[in-house]
XYZ file of C-alpha atoms in Angstrom:
773
model
C 32.781 -27.166 -0.031
C 33.721 -29.081 3.114
C 35.425 -25.965 4.403
C 32.229 -23.938 3.913
C 30.096 -26.596 5.578
C 32.496 -26.669 8.508
C 32.249 -22.904 8.967
C 28.468 -23.070 8.766
C 28.342 -25.790 11.419
C 30.547 -23.677 13.699
C 28.119 -20.781 13.427
C 25.166 -23.085 14.029
C 26.808 -24.411 17.188
C 27.433 -20.889 18.511
C 31.020 -20.384 17.349
C 31.240 -16.675 18.221
C 29.532 -15.208 21.225
C 29.294 -11.629 20.105
C 27.679 -12.259 16.741
C 25.496 -15.061 18.003
C 24.116 -13.012 20.871
C 22.975 -10.273 18.539
C 21.577 -12.810 16.124
C 19.687 -14.591 18.877
C 18.220 -11.313 20.049
C 16.961 -10.507 16.575
C 15.594 -14.025 16.187
C 13.769 -13.750 19.499
C 12.277 -10.444 18.435
C 11.037 -11.988 15.221
C 9.572 -14.938 17.112
C 7.779 -12.630 19.524
C 6.374 -10.670 16.635
C 5.204 -13.869 14.966
C 3.588 -14.987 18.217
C 1.754 -11.694 18.445
C 0.423 -12.078 14.940
C -0.383 -15.759 15.091
C -4.111 -15.149 15.379
C -4.364 -14.149 11.740
C -5.634 -16.572 9.160
C -3.410 -18.299 6.673
C -5.166 -16.716 3.730
C -4.501 -13.258 5.098
C -0.845 -14.120 5.566
C -0.556 -15.190 1.960
C -2.416 -12.144 0.814
C -0.333 -9.638 2.732
C 2.958 -11.439 2.497
C 4.324 -9.425 -0.375
C 3.279 -6.213 1.314
C 4.989 -7.098 4.600
C 8.168 -8.084 2.791
C 8.151 -4.786 0.930
C 7.765 -2.864 4.184
C 10.663 -4.777 5.713
C 12.797 -3.959 2.690
C 11.924 -0.282 3.021
C 12.919 -0.378 6.690
C 16.222 -2.000 5.796
C 16.879 0.619 3.134
C 16.094 3.392 5.563
C 18.420 1.889 8.140
C 21.234 1.395 5.671
C 20.890 4.875 4.235
C 21.444 6.353 7.677
C 24.794 4.551 8.045
C 27.450 5.603 5.551
C 30.283 3.392 6.795
C 30.524 -0.218 5.692
C 31.311 -2.601 8.543
C 32.274 -6.103 7.377
C 31.740 -9.201 9.494
C 34.460 -10.551 11.728
C 35.739 -13.957 12.716
C 33.975 -17.072 11.483
C 31.199 -15.117 9.836
C 33.734 -13.171 7.766
C 35.479 -16.387 6.729
C 32.177 -17.913 5.668
C 31.093 -14.884 3.626
C 34.424 -14.668 1.797
C 34.447 -18.403 1.145
C 30.914 -18.237 -0.262
C 31.897 -15.358 -2.526
C 34.916 -17.323 -3.753
C 32.691 -20.323 -4.506
C 30.197 -18.111 -6.346
C 32.921 -16.599 -8.506
C 34.173 -20.083 -9.342
C 30.744 -20.693 -10.862
C 30.612 -17.343 -12.667
C 34.174 -17.474 -14.090
C 33.840 -21.017 -15.417
C 34.943 -21.258 -19.044
C 34.409 -24.314 -21.213
C 37.337 -25.557 -23.259
C 35.129 -26.858 -26.071
C 32.723 -23.909 -26.023
C 29.759 -25.966 -24.733
C 28.374 -24.346 -21.588
C 26.031 -27.185 -20.606
C 28.519 -28.315 -17.960
C 28.379 -24.934 -16.200
C 26.666 -24.984 -12.817
C 24.878 -21.693 -13.449
C 23.644 -22.772 -16.874
C 22.379 -26.017 -15.353
C 20.606 -23.954 -12.683
C 19.059 -21.827 -15.443
C 17.790 -24.962 -17.174
C 16.159 -26.105 -13.938
C 14.452 -22.704 -13.596
C 12.941 -23.230 -17.044
C 10.838 -26.162 -15.791
C 7.545 -25.740 -13.944
C 7.788 -26.849 -10.332
C 4.453 -28.707 -10.289
C 3.667 -29.737 -13.871
C 7.337 -30.364 -14.836
C 6.614 -28.780 -18.223
C 8.836 -26.226 -19.914
C 8.057 -22.612 -19.133
C 7.381 -20.343 -22.085
C 9.761 -17.600 -23.101
C 7.469 -14.830 -21.875
C 7.702 -16.058 -18.281
C 11.340 -17.197 -18.396
C 13.117 -14.087 -19.665
C 12.432 -12.020 -16.491
C 14.249 -14.661 -14.435
C 17.157 -14.576 -16.868
C 17.316 -10.784 -16.632
C 17.380 -10.968 -12.833
C 20.166 -13.555 -12.886
C 22.192 -11.429 -15.312
C 21.805 -8.440 -13.009
C 23.067 -10.475 -10.051
C 25.992 -11.749 -12.113
C 27.053 -8.232 -13.031
C 27.091 -7.263 -9.370
C 29.277 -10.266 -8.595
C 31.738 -9.303 -11.326
C 31.836 -5.706 -10.100
C 32.853 -6.892 -6.636
C 35.217 -9.433 -8.193
C 36.927 -6.723 -10.256
C 37.132 -3.889 -7.747
C 36.420 -5.025 -4.173
C 36.185 -2.308 -1.559
C 38.097 -4.344 1.030
C 40.652 -7.061 0.543
C 39.730 -10.714 1.141
C 42.341 -11.693 3.742
C 40.888 -14.999 4.988
C 41.291 -16.829 1.667
C 44.281 -18.991 0.839
C 45.309 -16.452 -1.766
C 44.568 -12.931 -0.544
C 42.354 -11.003 -2.945
C 43.546 -7.352 -3.098
C 41.309 -4.316 -2.674
C 40.613 -1.852 -5.475
C 43.136 0.697 -4.241
C 46.023 -1.661 -5.052
C 45.363 -1.495 -8.823
C 47.210 1.276 -10.661
C 44.228 1.807 -13.009
C 40.797 0.700 -11.891
C 39.124 1.305 -15.305
C 41.690 -0.958 -16.974
C 41.080 -3.645 -14.356
C 37.317 -3.461 -14.895
C 37.711 -3.521 -18.680
C 39.934 -6.598 -18.505
C 37.352 -8.546 -16.495
C 34.514 -7.314 -18.705
C 36.218 -8.370 -21.917
C 37.055 -11.809 -20.541
C 33.780 -12.813 -18.874
C 30.936 -10.378 -19.573
C 30.753 -9.846 -23.343
C 28.783 -11.913 -25.817
C 30.862 -14.657 -27.385
C 33.408 -15.050 -24.581
C 32.193 -18.568 -23.584
C 31.330 -17.710 -19.986
C 28.093 -18.297 -18.020
C 27.140 -14.623 -18.158
C 27.645 -14.539 -21.916
C 25.492 -17.644 -22.299
C 22.743 -16.044 -20.199
C 22.789 -12.967 -22.435
C 22.421 -15.216 -25.491
C 19.541 -17.121 -23.903
C 17.768 -13.890 -23.007
C 18.159 -12.542 -26.551
C 16.842 -15.830 -27.955
C 13.876 -15.682 -25.590
C 13.055 -12.144 -26.726
C 13.040 -13.256 -30.353
C 10.524 -15.975 -29.467
C 8.366 -13.437 -27.636
C 8.268 -11.228 -30.731
C 7.035 -14.191 -32.761
C 4.429 -15.397 -30.259
C 3.377 -12.036 -28.853
C 2.658 -11.163 -25.199
C 0.462 -13.352 -23.040
C -3.025 -12.280 -22.064
C -3.581 -11.546 -18.397
C -7.240 -10.536 -18.257
C -10.570 -12.327 -18.730
C -13.918 -10.523 -18.846
C -17.062 -12.100 -17.422
C -19.944 -12.883 -19.773
C -22.109 -10.100 -18.342
C -19.300 -7.544 -18.741
C -19.584 -6.377 -15.129
C -16.422 -8.005 -13.803
C -13.103 -9.357 -15.003
C -10.272 -11.474 -13.657
C -6.617 -10.431 -13.783
C -4.207 -13.338 -13.660
C -5.684 -16.444 -12.095
C -7.693 -15.229 -9.111
C -7.733 -11.408 -8.917
C -11.402 -10.567 -9.501
C -12.409 -6.934 -10.075
C -16.094 -5.975 -10.179
C -17.115 -2.723 -11.792
C -19.589 -2.014 -8.983
C -16.750 -2.346 -6.457
C -14.558 -0.214 -8.684
C -16.999 2.698 -8.871
C -18.028 2.374 -5.224
C -14.366 2.629 -4.223
C -14.155 5.787 -6.320
C -16.992 7.326 -4.303
C -15.730 6.015 -0.956
C -12.240 7.455 -1.530
C -13.663 10.937 -2.051
C -16.060 10.610 0.891
C -13.285 9.569 3.279
C -11.086 12.526 2.377
C -13.938 15.018 2.631
C -15.008 13.571 5.980
C -11.523 13.761 7.488
C -10.832 17.218 6.058
C -14.086 18.512 7.548
C -13.115 16.990 10.901
C -9.626 18.515 10.833
C -11.018 21.936 9.904
C -12.591 21.924 13.414
C -16.027 22.951 12.208
C -14.752 25.842 10.085
C -16.073 25.939 6.523
C -14.255 28.752 4.703
C -15.544 29.719 1.290
C -13.438 28.075 -1.410
C -13.636 29.518 -4.922
C -10.826 28.000 -6.941
C -11.663 30.205 -9.925
C -10.254 33.174 -7.976
C -6.962 31.438 -7.122
C -4.072 32.679 -9.237
C -1.146 30.451 -10.134
C 1.884 30.544 -12.410
C 2.604 27.278 -14.199
C 6.037 28.434 -15.373
C 7.507 29.854 -12.148
C 10.600 27.905 -11.095
C 11.579 29.860 -7.976
C 12.719 27.322 -5.340
C 10.253 26.891 -2.497
C 7.421 28.710 -4.282
C 3.837 27.559 -4.846
C 0.446 29.173 -5.371
C 0.058 29.600 -1.590
C 2.782 32.280 -1.701
C 1.100 34.435 -4.343
C -0.037 37.687 -2.615
C -3.280 37.882 -4.616
C -4.513 34.643 -3.030
C -4.261 35.909 0.607
C -3.209 32.508 1.937
C -0.011 33.462 3.753
C -1.369 33.439 7.331
C -4.007 30.727 7.254
C -2.305 28.808 10.054
C -2.957 31.729 12.416
C -6.689 31.539 11.765
C -6.606 27.778 12.334
C -4.619 28.248 15.557
C -7.124 30.782 16.905
C -9.965 28.411 16.137
C -8.140 25.411 17.610
C -7.460 27.363 20.803
C -11.125 27.057 21.735
C -12.028 23.878 19.836
C -11.859 20.175 20.509
C -10.753 17.316 18.302
C -12.484 13.954 18.659
C -13.966 14.914 21.990
C -10.807 16.381 23.563
C -9.755 20.018 23.828
C -6.605 20.931 21.930
C -5.551 23.632 24.402
C -6.165 24.450 28.056
C -5.001 27.225 30.371
C -2.882 28.807 27.666
C -1.016 25.633 26.709
C -1.384 23.102 23.939
C -2.332 19.661 25.259
C 0.116 17.040 23.925
C -2.367 14.153 23.755
C -5.074 15.756 21.588
C -2.458 17.583 19.511
C -0.653 14.313 18.789
C -3.992 12.818 17.792
C -4.463 15.731 15.389
C -0.986 15.203 13.947
C -1.758 11.507 13.583
C -4.930 12.391 11.708
C -2.776 14.445 9.358
C -0.654 11.372 8.656
C -3.836 9.390 8.043
C -5.081 12.095 5.687
C -1.871 11.760 3.678
C -2.597 8.104 2.899
C -6.270 8.810 2.190
C -5.365 11.730 -0.050
C -3.013 9.604 -2.084
C -5.600 6.861 -2.560
C -8.308 9.341 -3.522
C -6.176 11.291 -6.002
C -4.738 8.120 -7.505
C -8.176 6.581 -8.045
C -10.181 9.632 -9.121
C -7.858 11.977 -11.033
C -7.911 9.946 -14.242
C -6.064 7.006 -15.680
C -3.481 6.056 -13.036
C 0.234 6.573 -13.345
C 3.050 4.413 -12.062
C 3.794 4.223 -8.375
C 7.134 6.019 -8.683
C 5.406 8.920 -10.449
C 2.395 9.397 -8.193
C 4.173 9.031 -4.843
C 6.762 11.747 -5.546
C 4.352 14.577 -6.397
C 5.591 17.993 -5.229
C 3.437 20.991 -4.369
C 6.443 23.333 -3.975
C 9.332 24.023 -6.318
C 12.808 22.797 -5.483
C 16.206 23.778 -6.791
C 16.235 20.798 -9.138
C 12.593 20.311 -10.138
C 9.409 22.263 -10.646
C 6.320 21.337 -8.648
C 3.517 19.083 -9.899
C 0.383 20.562 -8.248
C -1.161 23.630 -9.900
C -4.421 25.587 -9.979
C -5.602 26.111 -13.556
C -8.974 27.587 -14.540
C -10.524 26.783 -11.172
C -9.335 23.167 -11.108
C -6.577 21.431 -9.170
C -4.334 19.664 -11.665
C -1.327 17.390 -11.300
C 1.305 17.640 -14.042
C 3.909 14.903 -14.283
C 6.730 15.147 -16.803
C 8.606 12.026 -15.736
C 8.057 8.805 -17.651
C 10.029 5.704 -18.537
C 10.679 6.839 -22.110
C 12.489 10.022 -21.035
C 15.324 7.972 -19.571
C 16.189 6.717 -23.067
C 15.238 9.576 -25.431
C 15.545 12.590 -23.059
C 12.249 14.024 -24.366
C 9.824 15.604 -21.910
C 6.291 14.245 -22.089
C 3.668 15.858 -19.884
C 0.752 13.956 -18.379
C -1.975 16.073 -16.762
C -4.629 14.765 -14.388
C -7.553 16.855 -13.151
C -8.916 16.193 -9.682
C -12.727 15.860 -9.580
C -14.826 18.740 -8.305
C -15.763 16.796 -5.163
C -12.107 16.355 -4.228
C -10.199 19.426 -5.381
C -11.771 21.717 -2.770
C -10.812 19.271 0.005
C -7.247 19.019 -1.295
C -7.084 22.809 -1.450
C -8.203 23.079 2.187
C -5.573 20.514 3.133
C -2.773 22.437 1.422
C -3.891 25.948 2.348
C -5.181 25.483 5.915
C -4.550 22.072 7.463
C -0.961 21.509 6.395
C 0.356 24.902 7.612
C -1.436 24.335 10.921
C 0.177 20.884 11.206
C 3.579 22.541 10.833
C 2.610 25.098 13.467
C 1.593 22.365 15.924
C 4.795 20.432 15.233
C 6.818 23.548 16.065
C 4.852 24.207 19.243
C 5.296 20.616 20.459
C 8.924 20.483 19.228
C 8.306 17.446 17.039
C 10.527 17.981 13.988
C 9.567 14.637 12.449
C 6.095 16.036 11.704
C 7.439 19.003 9.733
C 6.300 18.911 6.121
C 8.468 19.195 3.044
C 7.874 19.941 -0.617
C 6.146 16.612 -1.312
C 2.367 16.326 -1.361
C 2.407 12.878 0.252
C 5.202 12.730 2.886
C 6.376 9.494 4.430
C 4.038 8.556 7.316
C 6.951 6.845 9.088
C 9.046 10.050 8.893
C 12.039 8.137 7.526
C 12.031 9.127 3.865
C 10.967 12.327 2.200
C 7.878 11.024 0.448
C 5.561 8.048 0.294
C 7.174 4.842 -0.948
C 5.570 2.488 -3.445
C 5.100 -0.095 -0.704
C 3.340 2.409 1.544
C 1.201 3.547 -1.387
C 0.153 -0.047 -2.002
C -0.659 -0.395 1.704
C -2.847 2.734 1.535
C -4.685 1.361 -1.488
C -5.111 -1.993 0.255
C -6.550 -0.233 3.291
C -9.096 1.522 1.094
C -10.149 -1.753 -0.564
C -9.656 -4.211 2.281
C -13.327 -5.232 2.230
C -13.279 -6.189 -1.449
C -12.815 -9.715 -2.688
C -9.421 -8.730 -4.112
C -7.749 -5.797 -2.314
C -5.984 -3.558 -4.790
C -2.318 -2.888 -5.286
C -0.774 -0.142 -7.410
C -0.095 -2.500 -10.314
C -3.466 -4.274 -10.035
C -5.398 -1.003 -10.073
C -3.402 0.259 -13.066
C -4.220 -2.909 -15.019
C -7.891 -2.707 -14.015
C -8.248 0.972 -14.917
C -6.698 0.473 -18.343
C -8.931 -2.543 -18.988
C -12.050 -0.532 -18.114
C -10.909 2.418 -20.219
C -10.296 0.233 -23.275
C -13.694 -1.447 -22.983
C -16.085 1.204 -21.674
C -14.474 4.513 -22.646
C -13.681 3.810 -26.270
C -13.974 7.476 -27.249
C -11.661 8.800 -24.528
C -9.980 10.971 -27.100
C -10.462 11.103 -30.837
C -7.315 13.075 -31.569
C -4.671 10.792 -30.162
C -1.842 13.320 -30.355
C -2.388 17.029 -30.802
C 1.237 17.476 -31.830
C 0.909 15.041 -34.740
C -2.584 15.667 -36.266
C -3.325 13.429 -39.234
C -6.848 14.442 -40.300
C -7.030 17.037 -43.080
C -10.034 18.703 -41.432
C -8.210 19.246 -38.146
C -8.134 22.995 -37.384
C -4.469 22.876 -36.451
C -3.627 21.238 -39.784
C -5.641 23.786 -41.742
C -3.976 26.731 -39.999
C -0.559 25.166 -40.551
C -1.286 24.807 -44.262
C -2.349 28.439 -44.416
C 0.946 29.687 -42.978
C 3.068 27.153 -44.856
C 4.269 25.017 -41.952
C 3.989 21.481 -40.699
C 1.394 21.162 -37.892
C 4.070 20.079 -35.432
C 6.127 23.180 -36.235
C 3.081 25.393 -35.759
C 2.384 23.943 -32.316
C 5.926 24.006 -30.947
C 7.419 27.149 -32.506
C 4.670 29.735 -33.118
C 2.328 31.602 -30.745
C 3.521 29.735 -27.652
C 1.598 30.775 -24.535
C 4.103 31.959 -21.923
C 1.718 31.044 -19.088
C 2.151 27.352 -19.897
C 5.156 25.075 -20.427
C 6.301 24.886 -24.037
C 5.219 21.265 -24.461
C 1.931 21.762 -22.609
C -0.010 24.247 -24.678
C -3.812 24.735 -24.422
C -4.566 22.089 -27.063
C -2.879 19.299 -25.123
C -4.162 20.631 -21.796
C -7.724 20.494 -23.129
C -7.203 16.902 -24.230
C -6.165 15.864 -20.717
C -9.100 17.771 -19.224
C -11.487 15.828 -21.438
C -9.748 12.590 -20.506
C -10.110 13.201 -16.758
C -13.706 14.384 -17.172
C -14.707 11.291 -19.149
C -13.109 9.013 -16.570
C -14.830 10.745 -13.654
C -18.184 10.897 -15.464
C -18.124 7.196 -16.257
C -17.376 6.308 -12.634
C -20.233 8.509 -11.405
C -22.698 7.216 -13.997
C -21.905 3.553 -13.397
C -22.087 4.069 -9.636
C -25.536 5.652 -9.862
C -26.800 3.016 -12.290
C -25.535 -0.216 -10.715
C -24.746 0.700 -7.092
C -27.368 3.187 -5.974
C -30.120 1.718 -8.138
C -29.221 -1.830 -7.116
C -29.923 -1.176 -3.426
C -27.826 -1.867 -0.389
C -27.002 -5.299 0.886
C -28.910 -6.154 4.052
C -27.012 -7.780 6.919
C -29.161 -9.383 9.562
C -28.369 -9.534 13.244
C -25.496 -11.852 13.985
C -25.034 -12.904 10.350
C -21.540 -12.619 8.920
C -21.225 -11.733 5.251
C -19.438 -14.565 3.464
C -20.491 -13.877 -0.125
C -17.689 -11.758 -1.516
C -19.835 -10.552 -4.396
C -22.440 -9.148 -2.028
C -19.839 -7.926 0.460
C -18.150 -5.777 -2.155
C -21.300 -4.695 -4.017
C -21.122 -1.122 -2.847
C -18.892 0.351 -0.156
C -21.052 3.388 0.356
C -24.186 1.296 0.898
C -22.368 -0.797 3.492
C -21.927 2.374 5.529
C -25.695 2.651 5.984
C -26.698 0.482 8.971
C -30.481 0.725 8.470
C -31.530 -2.501 6.704
C -34.891 -1.080 5.696
C -33.461 1.679 3.534
C -33.119 1.153 -0.180
C -31.968 3.953 -2.372
C -33.609 4.371 -5.726
C -31.847 5.297 -8.887
C -31.503 9.057 -8.932
C -33.155 10.747 -11.855
C -31.260 13.983 -11.326
C -28.511 15.440 -9.142
C -31.184 16.780 -6.813
C -32.501 13.284 -6.086
C -28.965 12.099 -5.402
C -28.581 14.937 -2.922
C -31.858 13.959 -1.268
C -30.605 10.384 -0.938
C -27.428 11.664 0.673
C -29.415 13.732 3.175
C -31.671 10.773 3.856
C -28.664 8.621 4.626
C -27.286 11.245 6.991
C -30.565 11.248 8.901
C -30.643 7.502 9.546
C -31.818 6.253 12.945
C -30.117 2.968 13.750
C -31.774 2.565 17.119
C -34.511 0.017 17.421
C -36.270 1.905 20.204
C -38.390 4.974 19.774
C -36.225 7.118 21.999
C -32.956 6.146 20.277
C -31.288 4.866 23.474
C -31.007 1.403 25.047
C -30.266 0.351 28.581
C -27.391 -2.092 29.118
C -29.894 -4.814 29.992
C -31.757 -4.296 26.732
C -28.500 -4.152 24.787
C -27.604 -7.625 26.051
C -30.686 -9.061 24.352
C -30.984 -6.569 21.488
C -27.442 -5.476 20.597
C -26.584 -3.087 17.755
C -26.717 -4.683 14.379
C -23.538 -6.540 13.502
C -22.380 -6.761 17.138
C -22.819 -9.188 20.035
C -22.860 -8.045 23.661
C -21.742 -10.797 26.047
C -23.218 -10.036 29.460
C -21.172 -12.724 31.242
C -17.798 -11.228 30.386
C -19.158 -7.727 29.599
C -17.449 -7.592 26.220
C -18.559 -6.354 22.793
C -17.820 -8.596 19.789
C -17.887 -7.510 16.141
C -19.522 -10.317 14.162
C -17.723 -9.516 10.910
C -14.240 -9.206 12.446
C -14.832 -11.931 15.082
C -12.894 -9.854 17.581
C -13.494 -7.794 20.712
C -13.862 -4.018 20.552
C -12.182 -2.305 23.469
C -14.313 0.161 25.457
C -13.951 3.876 24.838
C -15.155 6.302 22.186
C -11.755 6.436 20.545
C -11.663 2.669 20.153
C -15.235 2.675 18.818
C -14.386 5.352 16.275
C -11.242 3.624 15.040
C -13.050 0.314 14.582
C -16.130 1.738 12.872
C -14.247 4.182 10.672
C -11.168 2.192 9.689
C -12.550 -1.332 9.643
C -16.076 -0.772 8.360
C -15.794 2.642 6.675
C -18.627 4.175 8.691
C -18.465 7.970 8.579
C -20.422 11.011 9.608
C -23.791 10.710 11.365
C -23.942 6.947 10.806
C -20.686 6.494 12.709
C -21.794 8.850 15.487
C -25.114 7.037 15.820
C -23.355 3.705 16.254
C -20.978 5.248 18.808
C -23.922 6.519 20.838
C -25.446 3.049 20.854
C -22.181 1.393 21.875
C -21.321 3.956 24.549
C -24.257 2.977 26.773
C -23.037 -0.615 27.119
C -21.285 -1.610 30.320
C -17.967 -2.888 28.974
C -15.095 -4.189 31.048
C -11.538 -3.049 30.209
C -9.170 -5.662 28.866
C -6.961 -5.555 31.963
C -9.910 -6.495 34.162
C -10.977 -9.500 32.079
C -10.279 -12.790 33.826
C -8.878 -15.398 31.455
C -10.907 -18.618 31.855
C -9.056 -21.524 33.449
C -9.574 -24.960 32.057
C -11.718 -25.858 29.090
C -14.786 -23.667 28.592
C -17.495 -23.338 25.981
C -16.520 -21.077 23.109
C -17.695 -17.492 23.414
C -20.224 -16.905 20.606
C -18.977 -14.583 17.875
C -15.331 -14.664 18.984
C -12.910 -16.286 16.564
C -11.894 -19.869 17.342
C -8.336 -20.896 16.409
C -6.890 -24.322 15.825
C -3.961 -24.641 18.218
C -1.581 -26.968 20.039
C -1.592 -27.571 23.798
C 1.243 -28.542 26.128
C -0.012 -31.154 28.599
C 2.962 -30.602 30.923
C 2.175 -26.943 31.596
C -0.629 -24.565 30.553
C 0.868 -23.382 27.264
C -1.020 -22.817 23.992
C 0.180 -21.776 20.563
C -1.170 -21.862 17.038
C 2.179 -22.726 15.465
C 3.609 -26.224 15.216
C 7.186 -24.978 15.414
C 6.410 -23.114 18.638
C 5.008 -26.146 20.430
C 8.032 -28.211 19.417
C 10.372 -25.568 20.781
C 8.340 -25.374 23.977
C 8.314 -29.143 24.579
C 12.093 -29.164 24.199
C 12.396 -26.815 27.182
C 10.899 -29.475 29.493
C 13.852 -31.833 28.776
C 11.718 -34.973 28.765
C 14.603 -37.115 27.548
C 12.653 -38.451 24.548
C 12.320 -37.387 20.947
C 9.585 -35.027 19.858
C 7.785 -37.806 18.000
C 7.693 -39.973 21.116
C 6.590 -36.983 23.200
C 3.676 -36.542 20.816
C 2.777 -40.226 21.040
C 3.005 -40.089 24.836
C 0.439 -37.302 24.878
C 2.769 -34.603 26.153
C 1.232 -32.291 23.577
C -1.944 -32.332 21.529
C -4.353 -30.438 19.341
C -7.082 -28.163 20.685
C -9.194 -25.089 19.971
C -8.451 -21.751 21.624
C -9.754 -18.198 21.825
C -8.207 -14.936 22.967
C -9.626 -11.642 24.148
C -7.022 -9.582 22.275
C -4.852 -10.084 19.212
C -2.711 -7.002 19.868
C 1.026 -7.320 20.275
C 1.987 -8.439 23.763
C -1.636 -9.010 24.847
C -2.354 -12.449 23.363
C -3.407 -14.915 26.069
C -5.046 -18.081 24.761
C -7.590 -20.156 26.659
C -8.978 -23.514 25.567
C -12.521 -23.512 24.232
C -14.987 -26.062 22.928
C -16.232 -25.016 19.462
C -19.931 -24.395 19.113
C -21.814 -26.886 16.903
C -22.259 -25.789 13.316
C -25.792 -24.656 12.475
C -27.855 -27.086 10.462
C -28.174 -26.293 6.797
């Protein structure tokens, strides 16, 4: 132990220049990134922490997958790593002489894990067994390296040989397994296996723990301790997901609205030819759609900029179009995951293919005028090797947009990528490719980020697992008659038609369904009976979402936000995402009595006039006193502040669009109307803004941060660790505590014009007095 501590102290003191320099560079990069993000609130950090960690893990996996050679550490770092591994194996290979494992360090550590950190009470078996399983998994990895190391351990007192020195590696592994890893061998790993088995027996007696609590009114429920899901938010998100995809697809079609009749599209659900999909079928006439898109794009503009000029494609607008395609990928995943039916697992829904490969058939098909997603993978197949198909039907409002994306937009994206020589934008067989262009398809972490982006305005932003729990809870409570025949391949009712026909031909119903009159146009285990069941399931799910949305969201009216008032009530903020997109506070939608009235409400919303003047335009002077609703125009600095976000919006139509569309989900005419109002303001670019010197009054509407100030030089930071590191650079010759008492640093309030990376410049501000209650 002293040897390990000595090596660690050498590294801390800068024992090796080469390793330490690289480590310091990475540390500095992390510190700079933290400094750039230090304007975020603590609650947001806690909320997004798991997501950020998952993204970092994905980046590490991508980086490691690109390097196939293992490069061990050198020098002191190598000695420390080998010494730590030796110490770990001393713990794992401990064997008690009397058979009592209580003296084992790992078993003692396991006992400590079984106690609550705050209440000091014993944890129940349901919450303890996952930790035991994780520890067992780690122990097995240690024993694998202990048995057959890739490289020899040369820095130890006794050199540990590499795997190639053993005459028979299987015999070596079996010897270690029989001595330390089997039940009854009196080793820590064996004791952990016994504890896990004992915990499972207790779980079977007590049953699983509940994780969901419904509200008394039945309109919301809580998952876990604090994850609140409201049914109005749930159904409004359903509608918003479809609206976002349709809006972006219409924008990327460049004003072209080709006639889409999915009932005329022919597809083959059993074709396994590699690289084939319904787009390649000659009867569909979809082979050259990218040419039609290219001809239209040659004379069209995208977001106010021409895509081509003087016979050449313009890189800037074309890159913006490619970026919109990446954005559409995330939106398409969120929309299909939320609307297609009861959700699947993240690993199933992110790896959906729309083209066949050599190893697997595709998942996206056109069947009877509907876009369907067929997934045969499930957790049970890994153990029983039985295929089990799950079919999800996209809603009518979404399947036409997804068809346009696959048939027109995606081929044109490939064409643009070829013209600009950007191979990273080339598509593959997956429906949702990786937006970072590192992996072949969307990862579970990126899928969770897309779902969080869709629900970022809700009280509890969704994750893949949270949405799956919520959807199942709603289905069990509100859609009790999802399906009356639970399994078409095992009918139990005597009056079931399949059972009656089977009796007439002298067969068991299961034999009739899997061996006789099998439709060749469908997979063997996905015959019309089961396909009809899944169609009913998706239809019931989509109908319930639409009905609840019309009853409790549209009929309930939109939430009115007054000028300069920030919405703090999470219940009202998440009442209805679609209503929040309507900026006219005087409009209240009534409950539609028929689809025609719903269409009239949609047209009425599209015709909103958000301007307070009769002409629809304001001069900059009038905008300073009567700004657009939800925004503050500061005439002194000539900046525009969003009241809800408490941040500055940079000038420019592109910046306006990104803020209104991505932050506040404004789309279509409502978004354009806001952009027209904001474009007439005289806004100063960020580079021309003069940072106030000295202490000034806080700018109204701009977020005020609690910070620390250096009284030796003009330095501000919101992190305590940063100010301590900064004071140390002045070499005052006193301790940090004395420097604090001497007034060399202190607390203050600051603001910044930008929270973007590399653009944070704090200035001290005096907070405005709180309004009287």
